[in-house]
Short mmCIF file of C-alpha atoms and ligand atoms in Angstrom, two decimals:
data_model
loop_
_atom_site.label_atom_id
_atom_site.label_comp_id
_atom_site.label_asym_id
_atom_site.label_seq_id
_atom_site.Cartn_x
_atom_site.Cartn_y
_atom_site.Cartn_z
CA UNK P 896 27.66 1.79 28.76
CA UNK P 897 26.27 3.65 25.76
CA UNK P 898 26.33 1.95 22.35
CA UNK P 899 29.17 2.88 20.00
CA UNK P 900 28.34 5.22 17.14
CA UNK P 901 29.32 4.30 13.58
CA UNK P 902 29.83 5.77 10.14
CA UNK P 903 29.66 3.37 7.21
CA UNK P 904 31.23 4.70 4.01
CA UNK P 905 30.17 2.81 0.89
CA UNK P 906 32.50 3.32 -2.07
CA UNK P 907 30.28 3.38 -5.13
CA UNK P 908 32.27 5.43 -7.62
CA UNK P 909 32.94 2.42 -9.86
CA UNK P 910 32.28 2.93 -13.56
CA UNK P 911 31.37 -0.63 -14.34
CA UNK P 912 33.13 -0.46 -17.69
CA UNK P 913 33.60 -4.23 -17.76
CA UNK P 914 29.83 -4.70 -17.33
CA UNK P 915 29.45 -3.03 -20.74
CA UNK P 916 26.29 -1.10 -19.82
CA UNK P 917 25.36 2.54 -19.42
CA UNK P 918 23.91 1.87 -15.95
CA UNK P 919 26.25 2.63 -13.01
CA UNK P 920 27.67 -0.65 -11.72
CA UNK P 921 26.20 -0.52 -8.21
CA UNK P 922 22.64 -0.09 -9.56
CA UNK P 923 22.60 -3.55 -11.14
CA UNK P 924 20.02 -5.70 -9.37
CA UNK P 925 20.49 -8.89 -7.41
CA UNK P 926 17.32 -10.64 -6.23
CA UNK P 927 15.31 -7.57 -7.22
CA UNK P 928 17.39 -5.01 -5.29
CA UNK P 929 20.39 -2.99 -6.43
CA UNK P 930 23.85 -4.02 -5.22
CA UNK P 931 24.01 -0.72 -3.35
CA UNK P 932 20.70 -1.50 -1.63
CA UNK P 933 22.05 -4.83 -0.39
CA UNK P 934 25.14 -3.21 1.11
CA UNK P 935 23.10 -0.41 2.70
CA UNK P 936 20.64 -2.95 4.11
CA UNK P 937 23.48 -4.83 5.84
CA UNK P 938 25.32 -1.73 7.12
CA UNK P 939 24.59 -0.78 10.75
CA UNK P 940 21.16 0.85 11.25
CA UNK P 941 19.47 2.89 13.91
CA UNK P 942 20.45 5.65 16.33
CA UNK P 943 24.08 6.67 16.00
CA UNK P 944 24.58 4.68 12.79
CA UNK P 945 25.41 7.10 9.98
CA UNK P 946 25.97 6.29 6.32
CA UNK P 947 27.96 8.07 3.62
CA UNK P 948 28.05 7.04 -0.03
CA UNK P 949 30.90 8.09 -2.33
CA UNK P 950 29.70 8.28 -5.93
CA UNK P 951 31.28 9.08 -9.29
CA UNK P 952 30.66 12.34 -11.16
CA UNK P 953 27.23 12.49 -12.89
CA UNK P 954 25.93 9.53 -10.90
CA UNK P 955 22.67 11.21 -9.84
CA UNK P 956 20.84 7.90 -10.11
CA UNK P 957 23.20 6.37 -7.54
CA UNK P 958 22.53 9.30 -5.23
CA UNK P 959 18.76 8.84 -5.61
CA UNK P 960 19.05 5.14 -4.85
CA UNK P 961 21.16 5.80 -1.74
CA UNK P 962 18.64 8.40 -0.50
CA UNK P 963 15.71 6.08 -1.19
CA UNK P 964 17.21 3.49 1.15
CA UNK P 965 18.86 5.73 3.73
CA UNK P 966 17.28 9.20 3.51
CA UNK P 967 19.85 10.62 5.93
CA UNK P 968 22.85 9.33 3.98
CA UNK P 969 25.56 11.87 3.16
CA UNK P 970 26.53 11.81 -0.50
CA UNK P 971 30.03 12.73 -1.63
CA UNK P 972 31.36 12.89 -5.17
CA UNK P 973 34.85 11.60 -5.93
CA UNK P 974 35.74 13.71 -8.97
CA UNK P 975 38.91 11.80 -9.93
CA UNK P 976 39.53 8.11 -9.36
CA UNK P 977 42.78 8.30 -7.45
CA UNK P 978 42.33 5.17 -5.33
CA UNK P 979 40.31 3.68 -2.48
CA UNK P 980 41.85 5.87 0.25
CA UNK P 981 41.22 8.96 -1.88
CA UNK P 982 37.61 7.82 -2.25
CA UNK P 983 37.23 7.36 1.52
CA UNK P 984 38.62 10.86 2.11
CA UNK P 985 35.99 12.32 -0.22
CA UNK P 986 33.77 11.73 2.83
CA UNK P 987 36.10 13.73 5.10
CA UNK P 988 33.35 16.01 6.53
CA UNK P 989 31.42 12.94 7.70
CA UNK P 990 34.57 11.26 9.10
CA UNK P 991 35.45 14.46 10.94
CA UNK P 992 32.23 14.16 12.96
CA UNK P 993 34.16 11.46 14.79
CA UNK P 994 31.97 8.34 15.04
CA UNK P 995 33.45 5.61 17.28
CA UNK P 996 33.65 3.09 14.43
CA UNK P 997 34.41 3.92 10.80
CA UNK P 998 33.41 1.13 8.41
CA UNK P 999 34.42 1.11 4.74
CA UNK P 1000 32.57 -1.18 2.34
CA UNK P 1001 32.50 -1.53 -1.45
CA UNK P 1002 29.26 -0.97 -3.34
CA UNK P 1003 30.17 -3.77 -5.74
CA UNK P 1004 30.46 -6.41 -2.99
CA UNK P 1005 26.76 -6.95 -2.35
CA UNK P 1006 26.65 -10.24 -0.43
CA UNK P 1007 28.16 -8.80 2.74
CA UNK P 1008 25.95 -9.48 5.79
CA UNK P 1009 24.95 -7.44 8.83
CA UNK P 1010 26.54 -10.12 11.00
CA UNK P 1011 29.92 -9.53 9.34
CA UNK P 1012 29.74 -5.78 9.96
CA UNK P 1013 29.01 -6.53 13.62
CA UNK P 1014 31.96 -8.97 13.83
CA UNK P 1015 34.27 -6.31 12.33
CA UNK P 1016 33.30 -3.80 15.01
CA UNK P 1017 33.99 -6.07 17.98
CA UNK P 1018 37.84 -5.75 17.88
CA UNK P 1019 37.54 -1.95 17.76
CA UNK P 1020 35.53 -2.02 20.97
CA UNK P 1021 38.36 -4.16 22.41
CA UNK P 1022 41.03 -1.57 21.50
CA UNK P 1023 42.26 -2.45 17.98
CA UNK P 1024 42.72 0.47 15.58
CA UNK P 1025 41.87 -1.52 12.45
CA UNK P 1026 39.96 -4.70 11.60
CA UNK P 1027 40.24 -6.00 8.04
CA UNK P 1028 37.85 -8.52 6.52
CA UNK P 1029 39.86 -11.43 5.13
CA UNK P 1030 39.07 -14.62 3.25
CA UNK P 1031 40.92 -17.64 1.84
CA UNK P 1032 40.86 -17.15 -1.92
CA UNK P 1033 40.69 -20.19 -4.19
CA UNK P 1034 42.72 -18.06 -6.61
CA UNK P 1035 44.29 -15.01 -4.90
CA UNK P 1036 45.38 -13.32 -8.12
CA UNK P 1037 44.44 -9.62 -8.12
CA UNK P 1038 43.57 -9.40 -4.42
CA UNK P 1039 45.55 -7.62 -1.74
CA UNK P 1040 47.45 -10.22 0.38
CA UNK P 1041 47.27 -10.11 4.18
CA UNK P 1042 50.76 -10.22 5.74
CA UNK P 1043 50.50 -11.68 9.26
CA UNK P 1044 52.72 -11.88 12.29
CA UNK P 1045 50.95 -14.50 14.39
CA UNK P 1046 47.43 -13.21 14.95
CA UNK P 1047 48.43 -9.60 14.20
CA UNK P 1048 47.99 -8.11 10.75
CA UNK P 1049 51.22 -6.37 9.70
CA UNK P 1050 50.41 -5.03 6.24
CA UNK P 1051 48.35 -5.55 3.09
CA UNK P 1052 50.26 -5.93 -0.16
CA UNK P 1053 48.49 -5.24 -3.46
CA UNK P 1054 49.10 -7.72 -6.29
CA UNK P 1055 51.18 -5.26 -8.34
CA UNK P 1056 53.54 -4.57 -5.44
CA UNK P 1057 53.78 -8.10 -4.02
CA UNK P 1058 56.95 -10.23 -4.12
CA UNK P 1059 56.91 -13.82 -5.43
CA UNK P 1060 56.64 -15.16 -1.86
CA UNK P 1061 53.85 -12.71 -0.94
CA UNK P 1062 51.86 -13.70 -4.03
CA UNK P 1063 51.73 -17.27 -2.71
CA UNK P 1064 49.67 -16.10 0.28
CA UNK P 1065 46.01 -17.08 -0.08
CA UNK P 1066 44.65 -15.06 2.86
CA UNK P 1067 43.28 -12.01 1.03
CA UNK P 1068 41.73 -8.63 1.67
CA UNK P 1069 37.98 -8.61 1.06
CA UNK P 1070 38.00 -4.82 0.95
CA UNK P 1071 35.89 -4.14 4.03
CA UNK P 1072 37.79 -2.29 6.72
CA UNK P 1073 36.82 -1.05 10.17
CA UNK P 1074 38.85 1.78 11.72
CA UNK P 1075 38.69 3.26 15.19
CA UNK P 1076 37.14 6.66 14.60
CA UNK P 1077 39.55 8.52 16.90
CA UNK P 1078 42.58 7.39 14.84
CA UNK P 1079 40.97 7.29 11.39
CA UNK P 1080 41.88 10.70 9.95
CA UNK P 1081 45.41 10.62 11.37
CA UNK P 1082 45.97 7.30 9.59
CA UNK P 1083 44.15 8.13 6.34
CA UNK P 1084 46.00 11.43 5.91
CA UNK P 1085 49.36 9.60 5.97
CA UNK P 1086 48.51 7.37 3.01
CA UNK P 1087 50.64 8.24 -0.04
CA UNK P 1088 50.44 7.22 -3.67
CA UNK P 1089 54.02 5.90 -3.82
CA UNK P 1090 53.24 2.52 -5.42
CA UNK P 1091 53.29 0.90 -8.86
CA UNK P 1092 49.83 2.21 -9.80
CA UNK P 1093 50.30 5.67 -8.29
CA UNK P 1094 47.00 5.32 -6.35
CA UNK P 1095 46.10 6.16 -2.77
CA UNK P 1096 45.52 2.67 -1.36
CA UNK P 1097 43.23 2.29 1.64
CA UNK P 1098 45.06 -0.93 2.46
CA UNK P 1099 48.18 1.08 3.41
CA UNK P 1100 46.25 2.11 6.54
CA UNK P 1101 47.37 -1.14 8.16
CA UNK P 1102 51.14 -0.55 7.94
CA UNK P 1103 50.65 3.08 9.01
CA UNK P 1104 48.66 2.04 12.07
CA UNK P 1105 51.47 -0.37 13.01
CA UNK P 1106 54.04 2.43 12.69
CA UNK P 1107 51.91 4.46 15.09
CA UNK P 1108 52.05 1.57 17.55
CA UNK P 1109 48.41 0.61 16.97
CA UNK P 1110 46.99 -2.89 16.44
CA UNK P 1111 45.36 -4.31 13.31
CA UNK P 1112 43.52 -7.65 13.18
CA UNK P 1113 41.79 -9.83 10.61
CA UNK P 1114 38.21 -11.07 10.73
CA UNK P 1115 37.76 -14.02 8.39
CA UNK P 1116 34.75 -14.83 6.27
CA UNK P 1117 33.90 -17.06 3.30
CA UNK P 1118 34.90 -16.14 -0.23
CA UNK P 1119 31.23 -16.38 -1.28
CA UNK P 1120 30.30 -13.42 0.91
CA UNK P 1121 32.90 -11.05 -0.49
CA UNK P 1122 32.94 -11.65 -4.21
CA UNK P 1123 33.28 -8.32 -5.98
CA UNK P 1124 31.23 -7.79 -9.12
CA UNK P 1125 33.03 -6.48 -12.19
CA UNK P 1126 31.38 -8.44 -15.02
CA UNK P 1127 27.95 -9.70 -16.00
CA UNK P 1128 29.14 -13.24 -15.35
CA UNK P 1129 30.11 -12.30 -11.79
CA UNK P 1130 26.73 -10.57 -11.42
CA UNK P 1131 25.04 -13.86 -12.32
CA UNK P 1132 27.23 -15.76 -9.82
CA UNK P 1133 26.26 -13.30 -7.08
CA UNK P 1134 22.59 -13.70 -8.04
CA UNK P 1135 22.96 -17.47 -7.70
CA UNK P 1136 24.63 -17.13 -4.30
CA UNK P 1137 21.94 -14.72 -3.12
CA UNK P 1138 19.17 -17.02 -4.36
CA UNK P 1139 20.71 -19.93 -2.46
CA UNK P 1140 20.73 -17.77 0.67
CA UNK P 1141 17.09 -16.65 0.20
CA UNK P 1142 15.84 -20.19 -0.49
CA UNK P 1143 17.66 -21.45 2.59
CA UNK P 1144 16.14 -18.70 4.73
CA UNK P 1145 12.66 -19.40 3.33
CA UNK P 1146 12.93 -23.12 4.11
CA UNK P 1147 14.28 -22.40 7.59
CA UNK P 1148 11.19 -20.21 8.09
CA UNK P 1149 9.00 -23.20 7.18
CA UNK P 1150 8.27 -22.67 3.49
CA UNK P 1151 8.06 -25.87 1.44
CA UNK P 1152 10.12 -25.54 -1.73
CA UNK P 1153 9.78 -28.77 -3.67
CA UNK P 1154 12.66 -27.95 -6.02
CA UNK P 1155 14.41 -24.97 -4.37
CA UNK P 1156 16.95 -24.50 -7.15
CA UNK P 1157 14.11 -23.70 -9.59
CA UNK P 1158 12.40 -21.07 -7.45
CA UNK P 1159 13.55 -17.44 -7.67
CA UNK P 1160 12.84 -15.11 -4.78
CA UNK P 1161 13.34 -11.42 -4.07
CA UNK P 1162 15.21 -10.09 -1.06
CA UNK P 1163 11.95 -8.69 0.36
CA UNK P 1164 9.63 -11.68 -0.22
CA UNK P 1165 7.64 -12.51 2.93
CA UNK P 1166 5.93 -15.79 3.77
CA UNK P 1167 3.32 -16.92 6.28
CA UNK P 1168 3.20 -20.42 7.75
CA UNK P 1169 2.77 -23.59 5.70
CA UNK P 1170 3.32 -22.01 2.31
CA UNK P 1171 4.15 -24.35 -0.58
CA UNK P 1172 5.94 -23.17 -3.72
CA UNK P 1173 6.02 -25.70 -6.52
CA UNK P 1174 8.93 -25.96 -8.98
CA UNK P 1175 9.69 -23.19 -11.49
CA UNK P 1176 8.19 -20.12 -9.87
CA UNK P 1177 9.61 -16.60 -10.23
CA UNK P 1178 8.89 -14.05 -7.52
CA UNK P 1179 9.92 -10.43 -8.06
CA UNK P 1180 10.08 -7.56 -5.56
CA UNK P 1181 7.26 -6.62 -3.22
CA UNK P 1182 5.51 -9.96 -2.78
CA UNK P 1183 3.89 -11.29 0.39
CA UNK P 1184 2.43 -14.78 0.57
CA UNK P 1185 0.01 -15.66 3.34
CA UNK P 1186 -0.48 -18.74 5.53
CA UNK P 1187 -1.22 -21.98 3.74
CA UNK P 1188 -0.99 -20.50 0.23
CA UNK P 1189 0.05 -22.77 -2.61
CA UNK P 1190 1.85 -21.37 -5.64
CA UNK P 1191 1.74 -23.90 -8.46
CA UNK P 1192 4.44 -24.28 -11.08
CA UNK P 1193 5.37 -21.70 -13.71
CA UNK P 1194 3.81 -18.71 -11.97
CA UNK P 1195 5.34 -15.22 -12.11
CA UNK P 1196 4.53 -12.76 -9.32
CA UNK P 1197 5.58 -9.12 -8.86
CA UNK P 1198 4.43 -6.54 -6.24
CA UNK P 1199 1.41 -8.54 -5.19
CA UNK P 1200 -0.18 -9.94 -2.07
CA UNK P 1201 -1.51 -13.46 -1.69
CA UNK P 1202 -3.81 -13.84 1.32
CA UNK P 1203 -4.03 -16.95 3.45
CA UNK P 1204 -5.10 -20.23 1.83
CA UNK P 1205 -4.93 -18.73 -1.65
CA UNK P 1206 -4.17 -20.91 -4.66
CA UNK P 1207 -2.25 -19.58 -7.63
CA UNK P 1208 -1.42 -21.10 -11.01
CA UNK P 1209 -0.02 -23.16 -12.57
CA UNK P 1210 0.94 -20.64 -15.29
CA UNK P 1211 -0.43 -17.53 -13.57
CA UNK P 1212 0.95 -14.03 -13.82
CA UNK P 1213 0.40 -11.47 -11.07
CA UNK P 1214 1.53 -7.99 -12.07
CA UNK P 1215 1.99 -5.04 -9.69
CA UNK P 1216 -0.91 -4.09 -7.48
CA UNK P 1217 -2.67 -7.44 -7.34
CA UNK P 1218 -4.13 -8.51 -4.04
CA UNK P 1219 -5.75 -11.91 -3.49
CA UNK P 1220 -8.03 -12.05 -0.46
CA UNK P 1221 -8.06 -15.09 1.81
CA UNK P 1222 -9.09 -18.25 0.01
CA UNK P 1223 -9.11 -16.60 -3.41
CA UNK P 1224 -8.10 -18.72 -6.36
CA UNK P 1225 -6.38 -17.76 -9.61
CA UNK P 1226 -5.89 -20.62 -12.01
CA UNK P 1227 -3.99 -21.36 -15.18
CA UNK P 1228 -3.31 -18.78 -17.87
CA UNK P 1229 -4.71 -15.89 -15.87
CA UNK P 1230 -3.07 -12.46 -15.80
CA UNK P 1231 -4.00 -9.95 -13.12
CA UNK P 1232 -2.82 -6.34 -12.73
CA UNK P 1233 -3.86 -3.71 -10.17
CA UNK P 1234 -6.68 -6.04 -9.24
CA UNK P 1235 -8.11 -6.43 -5.76
CA UNK P 1236 -9.81 -9.79 -5.33
CA UNK P 1237 -11.80 -10.00 -2.12
CA UNK P 1238 -11.84 -13.29 -0.18
CA UNK P 1239 -13.14 -16.37 -1.96
CA UNK P 1240 -13.01 -14.96 -5.50
CA UNK P 1241 -12.36 -17.53 -8.20
CA UNK P 1242 -10.72 -16.78 -11.55
CA UNK P 1243 -9.95 -20.30 -12.58
CA UNK P 1244 -8.91 -20.12 -16.20
CA UNK P 1245 -7.72 -18.00 -19.12
CA UNK P 1246 -8.63 -14.47 -18.03
CA UNK P 1247 -7.25 -10.94 -17.85
CA UNK P 1248 -8.32 -8.98 -14.78
CA UNK P 1249 -6.78 -5.49 -14.81
CA UNK P 1250 -7.62 -2.28 -12.91
CA UNK P 1251 -10.42 -4.12 -11.16
CA UNK P 1252 -12.09 -4.64 -7.82
CA UNK P 1253 -13.83 -7.98 -7.44
CA UNK P 1254 -16.21 -8.51 -4.51
CA UNK P 1255 -16.08 -11.51 -2.20
CA UNK P 1256 -16.91 -14.92 -3.64
CA UNK P 1257 -17.51 -13.67 -7.17
CA UNK P 1258 -16.87 -16.28 -9.85
CA UNK P 1259 -15.12 -15.15 -13.03
CA UNK P 1260 -15.64 -17.59 -15.90
CA UNK P 1261 -12.97 -18.78 -18.32
CA UNK P 1262 -11.97 -16.27 -20.94
CA UNK P 1263 -13.26 -13.19 -19.13
CA UNK P 1264 -11.45 -10.02 -20.15
CA UNK P 1265 -11.63 -6.66 -18.43
CA UNK P 1266 -11.24 -4.26 -21.37
CA UNK P 1267 -9.44 -1.60 -19.35
CA UNK P 1268 -7.64 0.34 -22.07
CA UNK P 1269 -8.92 2.26 -25.08
CA UNK P 1270 -5.49 3.12 -26.40
CA UNK P 1271 -5.39 6.35 -24.42
CA UNK P 1272 -6.59 5.83 -20.85
CA UNK P 1273 -7.10 3.03 -18.34
CA UNK P 1274 -10.52 2.46 -16.78
CA UNK P 1275 -11.76 0.52 -13.82
CA UNK P 1276 -14.01 -2.53 -13.57
CA UNK P 1277 -15.95 -3.08 -10.37
CA UNK P 1278 -17.63 -6.45 -9.80
CA UNK P 1279 -19.93 -6.87 -6.81
CA UNK P 1280 -19.76 -9.68 -4.29
CA UNK P 1281 -21.17 -13.02 -5.34
CA UNK P 1282 -21.46 -11.98 -9.00
CA UNK P 1283 -21.17 -14.67 -11.65
CA UNK P 1284 -19.43 -13.71 -14.89
CA UNK P 1285 -20.13 -16.21 -17.65
CA UNK P 1286 -17.32 -17.54 -19.78
CA UNK P 1287 -15.91 -15.47 -22.60
CA UNK P 1288 -17.30 -12.19 -21.32
CA UNK P 1289 -15.79 -8.83 -22.25
CA UNK P 1290 -16.32 -6.19 -19.56
CA UNK P 1291 -15.73 -2.84 -21.26
CA UNK P 1292 -14.51 -0.46 -18.56
CA UNK P 1293 -15.42 1.81 -16.91
CA UNK P 1294 -18.12 -0.60 -15.77
CA UNK P 1295 -19.92 -1.69 -12.61
CA UNK P 1296 -21.39 -5.16 -12.21
CA UNK P 1297 -23.74 -5.34 -9.24
CA UNK P 1298 -23.60 -7.78 -6.36
CA UNK P 1299 -24.96 -11.25 -7.20
CA UNK P 1300 -25.50 -10.19 -10.83
CA UNK P 1301 -25.28 -12.87 -13.49
CA UNK P 1302 -23.65 -12.27 -16.89
CA UNK P 1303 -24.49 -14.69 -19.70
CA UNK P 1304 -21.59 -16.32 -21.53
CA UNK P 1305 -20.11 -14.55 -24.50
CA UNK P 1306 -21.48 -11.14 -23.60
CA UNK P 1307 -19.81 -7.83 -24.39
CA UNK P 1308 -20.96 -5.72 -21.44
CA UNK P 1309 -20.76 -1.97 -22.00
CA UNK P 1310 -23.40 -0.66 -19.56
CA UNK P 1311 -23.60 -1.04 -15.77
CA UNK P 1312 -25.53 -4.03 -14.42
CA UNK P 1313 -27.49 -3.55 -11.18
CA UNK P 1314 -27.43 -5.88 -8.17
CA UNK P 1315 -29.19 -9.23 -8.71
CA UNK P 1316 -29.76 -8.57 -12.44
CA UNK P 1317 -29.13 -10.93 -15.34
CA UNK P 1318 -27.36 -9.35 -18.32
CA UNK P 1319 -27.01 -11.01 -21.65
CA UNK P 1320 -25.57 -9.58 -24.86
CA UNK P 1321 -25.66 -12.08 -27.66
CA UNK P 1322 -27.19 -12.46 -31.16
CA UNK P 1323 -30.18 -14.81 -31.33
CA UNK P 1324 -29.22 -18.37 -32.20
CA UNK P 1325 -30.51 -19.98 -35.42
CA UNK P 1326 -30.79 -23.77 -35.68
CA UNK P 1327 -31.70 -25.53 -38.95
CA UNK P 1328 -32.70 -29.19 -38.49
CA UNK P 1329 -30.75 -31.56 -40.77
CA UNK P 1330 -28.76 -28.73 -42.42
CA UNK P 1331 -25.36 -30.13 -41.43
CA UNK P 1332 -26.09 -33.51 -42.99
CA UNK P 1333 -27.33 -31.87 -46.21
CA UNK P 1334 -24.25 -29.64 -46.39
CA UNK P 1335 -21.91 -32.62 -45.88
CA UNK P 1336 -23.47 -34.78 -48.61
CA UNK P 1337 -23.49 -31.86 -51.09
CA UNK P 1338 -19.75 -31.37 -50.51
CA UNK P 1339 -19.06 -35.11 -50.89
CA UNK P 1340 -20.92 -35.18 -54.26
CA UNK P 1341 -18.85 -32.19 -55.49
CA UNK P 1342 -15.59 -33.97 -54.59
CA UNK P 1343 -16.53 -37.10 -56.62
C1 LIG K 1800 40.60 -3.74 -3.69
C2 LIG K 1800 41.66 -3.78 -2.58
C3 LIG K 1800 42.28 -5.17 -2.52
C4 LIG K 1800 41.19 -6.18 -2.27
C5 LIG K 1800 40.10 -6.07 -3.33
C6 LIG K 1800 38.92 -6.92 -2.94
C7 LIG K 1800 42.64 -1.55 -2.38
C8 LIG K 1800 43.77 -0.69 -2.74
N1 LIG K 1800 42.68 -2.78 -2.86
O1 LIG K 1800 41.29 -3.96 -4.91
O2 LIG K 1800 43.23 -5.25 -1.47
O3 LIG K 1800 41.73 -7.48 -2.24
O4 LIG K 1800 39.63 -4.71 -3.43
O5 LIG K 1800 37.96 -6.93 -3.97
O6 LIG K 1800 41.75 -1.14 -1.63
N2 LIG K 1800 36.87 2.91 -5.78
C9 LIG K 1800 36.48 4.22 -5.76
N3 LIG K 1800 37.37 5.18 -6.12
C10 LIG K 1800 38.64 4.90 -6.49
C11 LIG K 1800 39.03 3.54 -6.52
C12 LIG K 1800 38.13 2.58 -6.14
O7 LIG K 1800 35.32 4.53 -5.43
O8 LIG K 1800 39.39 5.84 -6.78
C13 LIG K 1800 35.90 1.89 -5.37
C14 LIG K 1800 35.50 0.98 -6.53
O9 LIG K 1800 34.35 1.46 -7.19
C15 LIG K 1800 35.23 -0.33 -5.82
C16 LIG K 1800 36.19 -0.29 -4.64
O10 LIG K 1800 36.51 1.06 -4.42
O11 LIG K 1800 33.91 -0.38 -5.32
C17 LIG K 1800 37.45 -1.14 -4.87
O12 LIG K 1800 38.15 -0.67 -5.99
P1 LIG K 1800 38.78 -1.65 -7.04
O13 LIG K 1800 39.40 -0.83 -8.11
O14 LIG K 1800 37.78 -2.68 -7.44
O15 LIG K 1800 39.94 -2.29 -6.16
P2 LIG K 1800 40.60 -3.70 -6.37
O16 LIG K 1800 41.76 -3.56 -7.30
O17 LIG K 1800 39.59 -4.71 -6.64
MG1 LIG K 1801 37.52 -4.76 -7.24
#
């Protein structure tokens, strides 16, 4: 038997007016990825799995985001907001290609999982025309109610059109619907706008399917998975739910989180074996952490790689493009950016290492600064393997420090230093015997 083909339509035409921002709603991030990215990541992938995204007018940024994640996605613009069924039909050319399974998801419901999409498709393979994702709402107000006859779904009633008795139903429509491709257009084209809001409601597909003698069923899931995001407060709740999920997955994969609720992860964070993350660590997108690494408290990491057995922090900041080789160590109050540290490098305290390449086992003393910016351009610092940079050194880039070179403390280094050389840039020291004592007694006499 060949695998069933699918088309997932993501409705992303929402304005996000209640978010009170100028950014389209579905581009708001959760765990470092846009809401739209989360939905597209969970939607079916691979051969025979097509995606269409329905966007609002002038939402070029939403189109770019969709194409970034699914380059083959079809983009359709819904020019007027006439309802969810109207939005689905904006993708008519894609629907007409006739995939076996048509899946409709909302771009503002980002916690939906791949497993749920798979569960929705199973009844279609077994002959149902429609599967609706349902959940038991703590407060059903505003949701479409699922009207059941035994295990069969009879209709979905929107809040505005529901009777008193129907409003008491807590089994609600999550918004995700799966339709058998061969019936989809026949059903969708029968949907009218004869309701209180005058909108074309996708949910009416259920009653229409029943009239055609076709079956509709409900697949249940938890309310947490299907929360729709309309406000910044709901965005924060979804972030919290996603963080809980990511922490759980990290711990199941063997990561030690001492205080999980204080550690923030990104959806794409990857971990090796025996990683420990101490309390209060923030990890942004694009971070990989190797075997046996320890991230101490209050560290902030974005788009960086930590090799195996690396130590980071406490109070360290890794900005994009930082790579720590195996066994490298970055200590407290160190900032690194676009810096490649080869294995065994130590930057233990109070330094800025930016636009730099540091050779294996080099030791960077406290207070070392790579002066990479002259107000106009950025320049590179290259430090050879085994070099020793004395404390409080300024390395004025572009600059090359040779392998095993030694830089005296407090130097401002502006010219290249060859391999094995000692460089020192410092005014001569003057020492006057007894001068401190004389100064102190003179001051004491003045005060009397
Ligand atoms: C919808 C469902 C309701 C369900 C609830 C779950 C319908 C008619 N109602 O109601 O049964 O309980 O979701 O959250 O489907 N959209 C468009 N174009 C439109 C209208 C909507 O793209 O013309 C998109 C929105 O951006 C959003 C989604 O469709 O992503 C749902 O629309 P929304 O207005 O939020 O519907 P609800 O009233 O929440
Ligand atoms: Mg909604």
